mmCIF file of C-alpha atoms in Angstrom:
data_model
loop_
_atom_site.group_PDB
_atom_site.id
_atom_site.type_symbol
_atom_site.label_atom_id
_atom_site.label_comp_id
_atom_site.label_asym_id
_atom_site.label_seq_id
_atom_site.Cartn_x
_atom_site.Cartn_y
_atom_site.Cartn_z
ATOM 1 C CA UNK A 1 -56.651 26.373 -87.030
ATOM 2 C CA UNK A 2 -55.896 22.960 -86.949
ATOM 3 C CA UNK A 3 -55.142 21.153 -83.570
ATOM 4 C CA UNK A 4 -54.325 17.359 -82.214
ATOM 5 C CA UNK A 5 -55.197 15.813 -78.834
ATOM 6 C CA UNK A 6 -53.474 12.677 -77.614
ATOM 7 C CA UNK A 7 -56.039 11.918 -74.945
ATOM 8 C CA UNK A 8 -53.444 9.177 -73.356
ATOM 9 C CA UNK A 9 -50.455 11.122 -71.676
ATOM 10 C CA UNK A 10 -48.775 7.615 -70.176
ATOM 11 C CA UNK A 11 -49.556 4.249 -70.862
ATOM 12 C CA UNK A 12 -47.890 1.034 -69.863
ATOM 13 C CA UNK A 13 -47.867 -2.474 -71.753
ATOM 14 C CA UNK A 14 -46.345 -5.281 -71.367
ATOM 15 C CA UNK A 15 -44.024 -6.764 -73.463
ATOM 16 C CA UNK A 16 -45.588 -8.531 -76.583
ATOM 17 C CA UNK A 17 -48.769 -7.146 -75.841
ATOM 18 C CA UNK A 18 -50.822 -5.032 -78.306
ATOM 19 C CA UNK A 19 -50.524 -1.486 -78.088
ATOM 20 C CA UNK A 20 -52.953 1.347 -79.435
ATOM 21 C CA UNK A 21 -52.234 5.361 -79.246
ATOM 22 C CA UNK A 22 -54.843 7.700 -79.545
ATOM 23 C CA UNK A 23 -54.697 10.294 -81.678
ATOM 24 C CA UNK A 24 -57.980 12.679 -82.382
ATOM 25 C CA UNK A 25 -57.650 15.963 -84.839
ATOM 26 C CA UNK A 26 -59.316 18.868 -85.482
ATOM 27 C CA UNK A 27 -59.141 20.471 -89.033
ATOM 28 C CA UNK A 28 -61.072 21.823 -91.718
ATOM 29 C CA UNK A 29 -60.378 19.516 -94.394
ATOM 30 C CA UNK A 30 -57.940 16.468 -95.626
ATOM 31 C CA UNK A 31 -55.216 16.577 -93.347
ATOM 32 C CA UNK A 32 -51.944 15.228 -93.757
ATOM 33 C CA UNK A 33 -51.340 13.001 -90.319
ATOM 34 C CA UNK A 34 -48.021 11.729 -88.844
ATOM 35 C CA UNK A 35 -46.854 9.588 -85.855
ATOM 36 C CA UNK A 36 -43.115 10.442 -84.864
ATOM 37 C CA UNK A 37 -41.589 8.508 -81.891
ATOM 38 C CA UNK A 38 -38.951 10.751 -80.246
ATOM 39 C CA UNK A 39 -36.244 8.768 -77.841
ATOM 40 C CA UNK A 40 -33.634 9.940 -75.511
ATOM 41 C CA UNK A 41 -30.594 11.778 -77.533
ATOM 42 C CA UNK A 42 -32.397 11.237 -80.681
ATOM 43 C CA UNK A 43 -34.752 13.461 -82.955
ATOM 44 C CA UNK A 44 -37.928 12.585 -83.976
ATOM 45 C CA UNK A 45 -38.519 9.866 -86.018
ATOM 46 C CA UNK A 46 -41.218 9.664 -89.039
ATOM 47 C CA UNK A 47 -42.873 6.191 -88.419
ATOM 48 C CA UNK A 48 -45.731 6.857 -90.808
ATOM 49 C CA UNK A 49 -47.859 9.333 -93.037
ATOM 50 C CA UNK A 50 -51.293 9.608 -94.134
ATOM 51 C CA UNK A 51 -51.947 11.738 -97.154
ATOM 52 C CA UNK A 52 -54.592 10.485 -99.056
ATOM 53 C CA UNK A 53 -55.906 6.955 -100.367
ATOM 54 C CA UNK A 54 -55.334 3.494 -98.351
ATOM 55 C CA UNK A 55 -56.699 4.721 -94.615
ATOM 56 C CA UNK A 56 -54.851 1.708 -93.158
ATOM 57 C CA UNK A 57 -51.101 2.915 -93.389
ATOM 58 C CA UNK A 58 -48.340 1.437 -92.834
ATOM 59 C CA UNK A 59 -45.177 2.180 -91.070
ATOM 60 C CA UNK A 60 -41.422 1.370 -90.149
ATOM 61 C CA UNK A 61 -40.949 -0.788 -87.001
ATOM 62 C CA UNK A 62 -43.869 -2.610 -87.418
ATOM 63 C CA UNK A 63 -45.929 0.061 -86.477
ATOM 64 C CA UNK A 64 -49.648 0.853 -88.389
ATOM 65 C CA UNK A 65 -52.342 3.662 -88.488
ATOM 66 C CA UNK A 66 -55.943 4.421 -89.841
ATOM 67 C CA UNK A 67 -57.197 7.368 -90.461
ATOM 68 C CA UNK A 68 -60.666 7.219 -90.165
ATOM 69 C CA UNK A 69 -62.575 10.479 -91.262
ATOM 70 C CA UNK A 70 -65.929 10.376 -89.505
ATOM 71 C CA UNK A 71 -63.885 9.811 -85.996
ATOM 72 C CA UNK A 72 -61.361 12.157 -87.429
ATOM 73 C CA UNK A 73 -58.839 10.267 -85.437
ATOM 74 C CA UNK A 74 -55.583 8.514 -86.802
ATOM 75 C CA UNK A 75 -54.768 6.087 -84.086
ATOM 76 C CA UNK A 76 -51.437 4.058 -84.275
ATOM 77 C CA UNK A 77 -51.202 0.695 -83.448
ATOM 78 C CA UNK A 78 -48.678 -2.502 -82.909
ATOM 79 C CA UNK A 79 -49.465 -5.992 -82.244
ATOM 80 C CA UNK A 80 -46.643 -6.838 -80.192
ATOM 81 C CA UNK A 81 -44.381 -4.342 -78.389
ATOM 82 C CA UNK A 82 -40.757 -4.533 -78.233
ATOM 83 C CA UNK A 83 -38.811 -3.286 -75.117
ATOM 84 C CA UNK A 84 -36.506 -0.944 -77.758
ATOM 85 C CA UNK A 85 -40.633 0.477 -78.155
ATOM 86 C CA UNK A 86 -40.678 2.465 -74.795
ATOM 87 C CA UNK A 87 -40.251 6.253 -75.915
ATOM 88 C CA UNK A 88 -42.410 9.370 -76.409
ATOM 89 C CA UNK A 89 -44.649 9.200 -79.754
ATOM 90 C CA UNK A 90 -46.184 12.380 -80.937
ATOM 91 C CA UNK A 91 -49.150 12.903 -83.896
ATOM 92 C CA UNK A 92 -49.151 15.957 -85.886
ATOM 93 C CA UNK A 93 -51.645 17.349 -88.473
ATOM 94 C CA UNK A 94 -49.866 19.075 -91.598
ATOM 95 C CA UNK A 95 -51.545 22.209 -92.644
ATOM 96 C CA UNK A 96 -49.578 23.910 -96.203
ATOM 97 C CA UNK A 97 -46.281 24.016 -94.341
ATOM 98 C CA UNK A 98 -46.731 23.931 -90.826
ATOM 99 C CA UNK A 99 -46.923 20.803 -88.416
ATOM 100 C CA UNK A 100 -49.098 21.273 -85.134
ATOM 101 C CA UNK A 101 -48.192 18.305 -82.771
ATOM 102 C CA UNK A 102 -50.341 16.631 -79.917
ATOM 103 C CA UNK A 103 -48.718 16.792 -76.819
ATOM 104 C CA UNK A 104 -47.120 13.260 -77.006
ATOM 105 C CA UNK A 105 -48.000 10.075 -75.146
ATOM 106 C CA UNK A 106 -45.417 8.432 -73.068
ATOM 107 C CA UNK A 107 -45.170 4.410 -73.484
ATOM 108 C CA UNK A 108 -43.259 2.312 -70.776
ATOM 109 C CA UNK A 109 -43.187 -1.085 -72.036
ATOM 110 C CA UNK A 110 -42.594 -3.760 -68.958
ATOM 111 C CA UNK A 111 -41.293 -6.913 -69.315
ATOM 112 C CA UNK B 1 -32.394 7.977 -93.312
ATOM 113 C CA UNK B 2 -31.114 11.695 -93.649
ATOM 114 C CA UNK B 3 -29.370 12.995 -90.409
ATOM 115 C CA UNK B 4 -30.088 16.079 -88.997
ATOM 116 C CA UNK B 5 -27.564 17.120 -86.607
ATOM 117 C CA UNK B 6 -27.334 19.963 -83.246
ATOM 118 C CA UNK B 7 -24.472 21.591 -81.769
ATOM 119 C CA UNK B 8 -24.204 21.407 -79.110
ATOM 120 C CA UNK B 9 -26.375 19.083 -77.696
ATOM 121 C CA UNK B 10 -26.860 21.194 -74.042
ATOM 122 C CA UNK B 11 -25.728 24.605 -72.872
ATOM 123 C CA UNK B 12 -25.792 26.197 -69.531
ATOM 124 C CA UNK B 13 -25.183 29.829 -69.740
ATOM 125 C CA UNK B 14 -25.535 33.179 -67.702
ATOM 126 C CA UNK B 15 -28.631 35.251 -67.743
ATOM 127 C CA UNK B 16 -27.990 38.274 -70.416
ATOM 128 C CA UNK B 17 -25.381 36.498 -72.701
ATOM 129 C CA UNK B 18 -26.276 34.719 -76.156
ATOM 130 C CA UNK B 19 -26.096 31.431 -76.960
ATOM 131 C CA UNK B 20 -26.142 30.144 -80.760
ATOM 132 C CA UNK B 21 -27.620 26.547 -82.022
ATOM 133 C CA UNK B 22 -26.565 25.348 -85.016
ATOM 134 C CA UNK B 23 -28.615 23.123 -87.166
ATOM 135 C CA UNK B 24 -27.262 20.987 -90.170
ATOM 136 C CA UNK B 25 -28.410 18.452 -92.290
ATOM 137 C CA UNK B 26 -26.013 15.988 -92.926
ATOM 138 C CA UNK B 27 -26.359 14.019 -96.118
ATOM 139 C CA UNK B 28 -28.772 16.411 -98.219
ATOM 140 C CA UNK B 29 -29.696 19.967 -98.775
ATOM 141 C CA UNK B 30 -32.858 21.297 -96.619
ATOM 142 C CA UNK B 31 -34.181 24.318 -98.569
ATOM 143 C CA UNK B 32 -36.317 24.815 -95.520
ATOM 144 C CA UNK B 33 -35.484 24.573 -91.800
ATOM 145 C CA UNK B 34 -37.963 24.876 -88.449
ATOM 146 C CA UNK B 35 -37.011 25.530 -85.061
ATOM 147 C CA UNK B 36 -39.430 24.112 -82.489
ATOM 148 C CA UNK B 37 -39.610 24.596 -78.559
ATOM 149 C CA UNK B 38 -40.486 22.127 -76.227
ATOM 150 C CA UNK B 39 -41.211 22.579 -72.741
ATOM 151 C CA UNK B 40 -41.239 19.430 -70.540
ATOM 152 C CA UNK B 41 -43.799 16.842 -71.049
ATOM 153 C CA UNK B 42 -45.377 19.097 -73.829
ATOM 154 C CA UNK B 43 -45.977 19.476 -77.086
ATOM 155 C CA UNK B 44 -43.363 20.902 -79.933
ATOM 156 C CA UNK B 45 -44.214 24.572 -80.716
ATOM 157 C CA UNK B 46 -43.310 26.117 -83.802
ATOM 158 C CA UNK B 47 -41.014 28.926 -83.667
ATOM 159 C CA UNK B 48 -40.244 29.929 -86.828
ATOM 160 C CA UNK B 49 -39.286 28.488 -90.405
ATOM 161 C CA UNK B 50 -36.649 29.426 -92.439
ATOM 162 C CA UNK B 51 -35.838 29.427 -96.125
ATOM 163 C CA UNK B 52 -31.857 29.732 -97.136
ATOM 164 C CA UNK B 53 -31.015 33.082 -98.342
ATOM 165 C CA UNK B 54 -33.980 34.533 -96.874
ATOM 166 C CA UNK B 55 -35.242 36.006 -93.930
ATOM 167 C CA UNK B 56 -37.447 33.921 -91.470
ATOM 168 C CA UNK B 57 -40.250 33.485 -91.223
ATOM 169 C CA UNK B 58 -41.646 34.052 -86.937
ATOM 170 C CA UNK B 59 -44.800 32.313 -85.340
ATOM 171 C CA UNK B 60 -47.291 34.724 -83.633
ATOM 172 C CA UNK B 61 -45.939 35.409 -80.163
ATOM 173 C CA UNK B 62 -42.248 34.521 -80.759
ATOM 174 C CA UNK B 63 -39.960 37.519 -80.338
ATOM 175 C CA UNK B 64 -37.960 37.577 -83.786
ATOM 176 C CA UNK B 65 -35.532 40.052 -81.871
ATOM 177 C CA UNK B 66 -34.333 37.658 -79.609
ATOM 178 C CA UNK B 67 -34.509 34.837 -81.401
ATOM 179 C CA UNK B 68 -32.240 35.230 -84.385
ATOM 180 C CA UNK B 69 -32.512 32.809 -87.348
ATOM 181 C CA UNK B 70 -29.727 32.646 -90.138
ATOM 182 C CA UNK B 71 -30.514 30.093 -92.818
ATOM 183 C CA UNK B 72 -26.734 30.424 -95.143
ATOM 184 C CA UNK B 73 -26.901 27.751 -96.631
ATOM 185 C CA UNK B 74 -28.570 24.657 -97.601
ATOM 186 C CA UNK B 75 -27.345 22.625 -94.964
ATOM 187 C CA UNK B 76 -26.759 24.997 -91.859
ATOM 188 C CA UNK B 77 -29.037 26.985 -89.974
ATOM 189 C CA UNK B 78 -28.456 28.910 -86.296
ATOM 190 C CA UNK B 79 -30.719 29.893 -84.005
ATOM 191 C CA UNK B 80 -29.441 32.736 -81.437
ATOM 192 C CA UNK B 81 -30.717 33.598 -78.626
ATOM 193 C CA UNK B 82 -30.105 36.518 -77.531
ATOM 194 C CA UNK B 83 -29.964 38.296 -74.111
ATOM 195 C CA UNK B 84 -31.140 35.121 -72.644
ATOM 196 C CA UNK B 85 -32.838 34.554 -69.389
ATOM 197 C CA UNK B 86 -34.360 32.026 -67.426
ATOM 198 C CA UNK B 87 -37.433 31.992 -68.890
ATOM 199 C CA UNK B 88 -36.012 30.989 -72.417
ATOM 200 C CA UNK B 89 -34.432 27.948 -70.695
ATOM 201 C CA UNK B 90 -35.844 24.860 -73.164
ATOM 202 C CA UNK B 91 -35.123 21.978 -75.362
ATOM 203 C CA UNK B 92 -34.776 23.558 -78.749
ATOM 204 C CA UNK B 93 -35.343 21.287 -81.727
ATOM 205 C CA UNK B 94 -34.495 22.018 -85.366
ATOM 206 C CA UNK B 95 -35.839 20.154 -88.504
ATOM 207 C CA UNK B 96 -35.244 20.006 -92.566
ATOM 208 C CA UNK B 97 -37.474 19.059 -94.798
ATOM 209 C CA UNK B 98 -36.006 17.818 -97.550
ATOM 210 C CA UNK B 99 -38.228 19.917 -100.273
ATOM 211 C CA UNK B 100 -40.205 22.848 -100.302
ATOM 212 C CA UNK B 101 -42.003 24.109 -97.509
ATOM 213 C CA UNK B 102 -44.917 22.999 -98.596
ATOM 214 C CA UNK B 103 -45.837 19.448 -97.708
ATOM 215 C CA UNK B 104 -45.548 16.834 -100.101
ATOM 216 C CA UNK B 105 -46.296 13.370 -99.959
ATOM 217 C CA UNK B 106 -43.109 12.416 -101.374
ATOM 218 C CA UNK B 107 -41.027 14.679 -98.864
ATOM 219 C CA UNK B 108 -39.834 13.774 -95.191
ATOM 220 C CA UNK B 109 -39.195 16.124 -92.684
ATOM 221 C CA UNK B 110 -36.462 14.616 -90.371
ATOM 222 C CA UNK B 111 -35.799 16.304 -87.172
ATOM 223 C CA UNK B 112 -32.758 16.890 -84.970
ATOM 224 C CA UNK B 113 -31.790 15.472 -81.370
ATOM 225 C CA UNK B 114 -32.601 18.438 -79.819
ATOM 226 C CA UNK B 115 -30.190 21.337 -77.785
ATOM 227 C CA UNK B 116 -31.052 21.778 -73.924
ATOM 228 C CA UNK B 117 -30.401 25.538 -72.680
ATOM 229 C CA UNK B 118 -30.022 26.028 -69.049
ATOM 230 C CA UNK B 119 -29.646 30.146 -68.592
ATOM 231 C CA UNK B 120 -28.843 30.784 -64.766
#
């Protein structure tokens, strides 16, 4: 069964600072990855997918991810964090139909 | 983006009655729904994914009898939960994808904001 760790339950960054979430997954074979950011009175939103090809991917909000197999991690990454940026941001592994979520990271941007 | 919407968005009831959740999508047709639970400063669990005009489909360990799933149509499913007690209080989440429920890498699964039981 596949399964995601998030090794990073709270982190806190400054405002325009870089920021880097860790995401490490365990699963037999290609996975399809996802970063979601869920805020306050909102659902989860996608911010990016990895399914196959181009391990650098790209996402809304300026927000980017590489898969990188031999780590089998898909950590997400910004160069410069906006205050709107502080929220909860979850990975998931896809497996046929079911996604299996880490249990989320918690970002506090100051300013 | 599609919209995914809950109703209502919290609920305190009494221990023993039912409370129903109702999950729509908004601005296109979800052939297949998911309920998730999420406990506080945790992960979403799977509870069970639905197809319209079928029956659902349970995760191991979820109790299909007291958590009732009706997918009518394309755009509305409800989740009831019955005989409810404390222990069921939880942020309930629902979710469309917006094809089959099979992942695709042209498909998006869009999730909504969420329903907070209380049962007293």
């Amino acid at each position: 069964a596949q399964s995601v760790t998030q090794p990073d339950i709270h982190i806190t960054v400054s405002e325009g600072a870089s920021l880097e979430l860790r995401c490490n997954y365990s699963y037999g074979a290609t996975p399809y990855l996802f970063w979601y950011v869920q805020s306050p009175g909102q659902g989860l939103q996608l911010l990016l997918k990895y399914f196959s090809g181009d391990t650098l991917v790209q996402g809304i909000k300026g927000f980017e991810a590489e898969f990188k197999r031999s780590q089998s991690s898909f950590n997400l990454r910004k160069p410069s964090v906006h205050w709107s940026d502080a929220a909860e941001y979850f990975c998931a592994v896809g497996n046929d139909y079911k996604l299996s979520f880490g249990a989320g990271t918690t970002v506090t941007v100051r300013a | 983006g599609a919209v995914v919407s809950q109703h209502p968005s919290w609920v305190i009831c009494k221990s023993g009655t039912s409370v129903k959740i109702e999950c729509r999508s908004l601005d296109f047709q979800a052939t297949t729904m998911f309920w998730y639970r999420q406990f506080p400063k945790q992960s979403l669990m799977l509870m069970a994914t639905s197809n319209e005009g079928s029956k659902a489909t349970y995760e191991q360990g979820v109790e299909k009898d007291k958590f009732l799933i009706n997918h009518a149509s394309l755009t509305l499913s409800t989740l009831t939960v019955t005989s409810a007690h404390p222990e069921d209080s939880s942020f309930y989440i629902c979710s469309a994808r917006t094809s089959g429920r099979t992942f695709s890498s042209t498909d998006t699964q869009y999730f909504g904001p969420g329903t907070r039981l209380t049962v007293l």
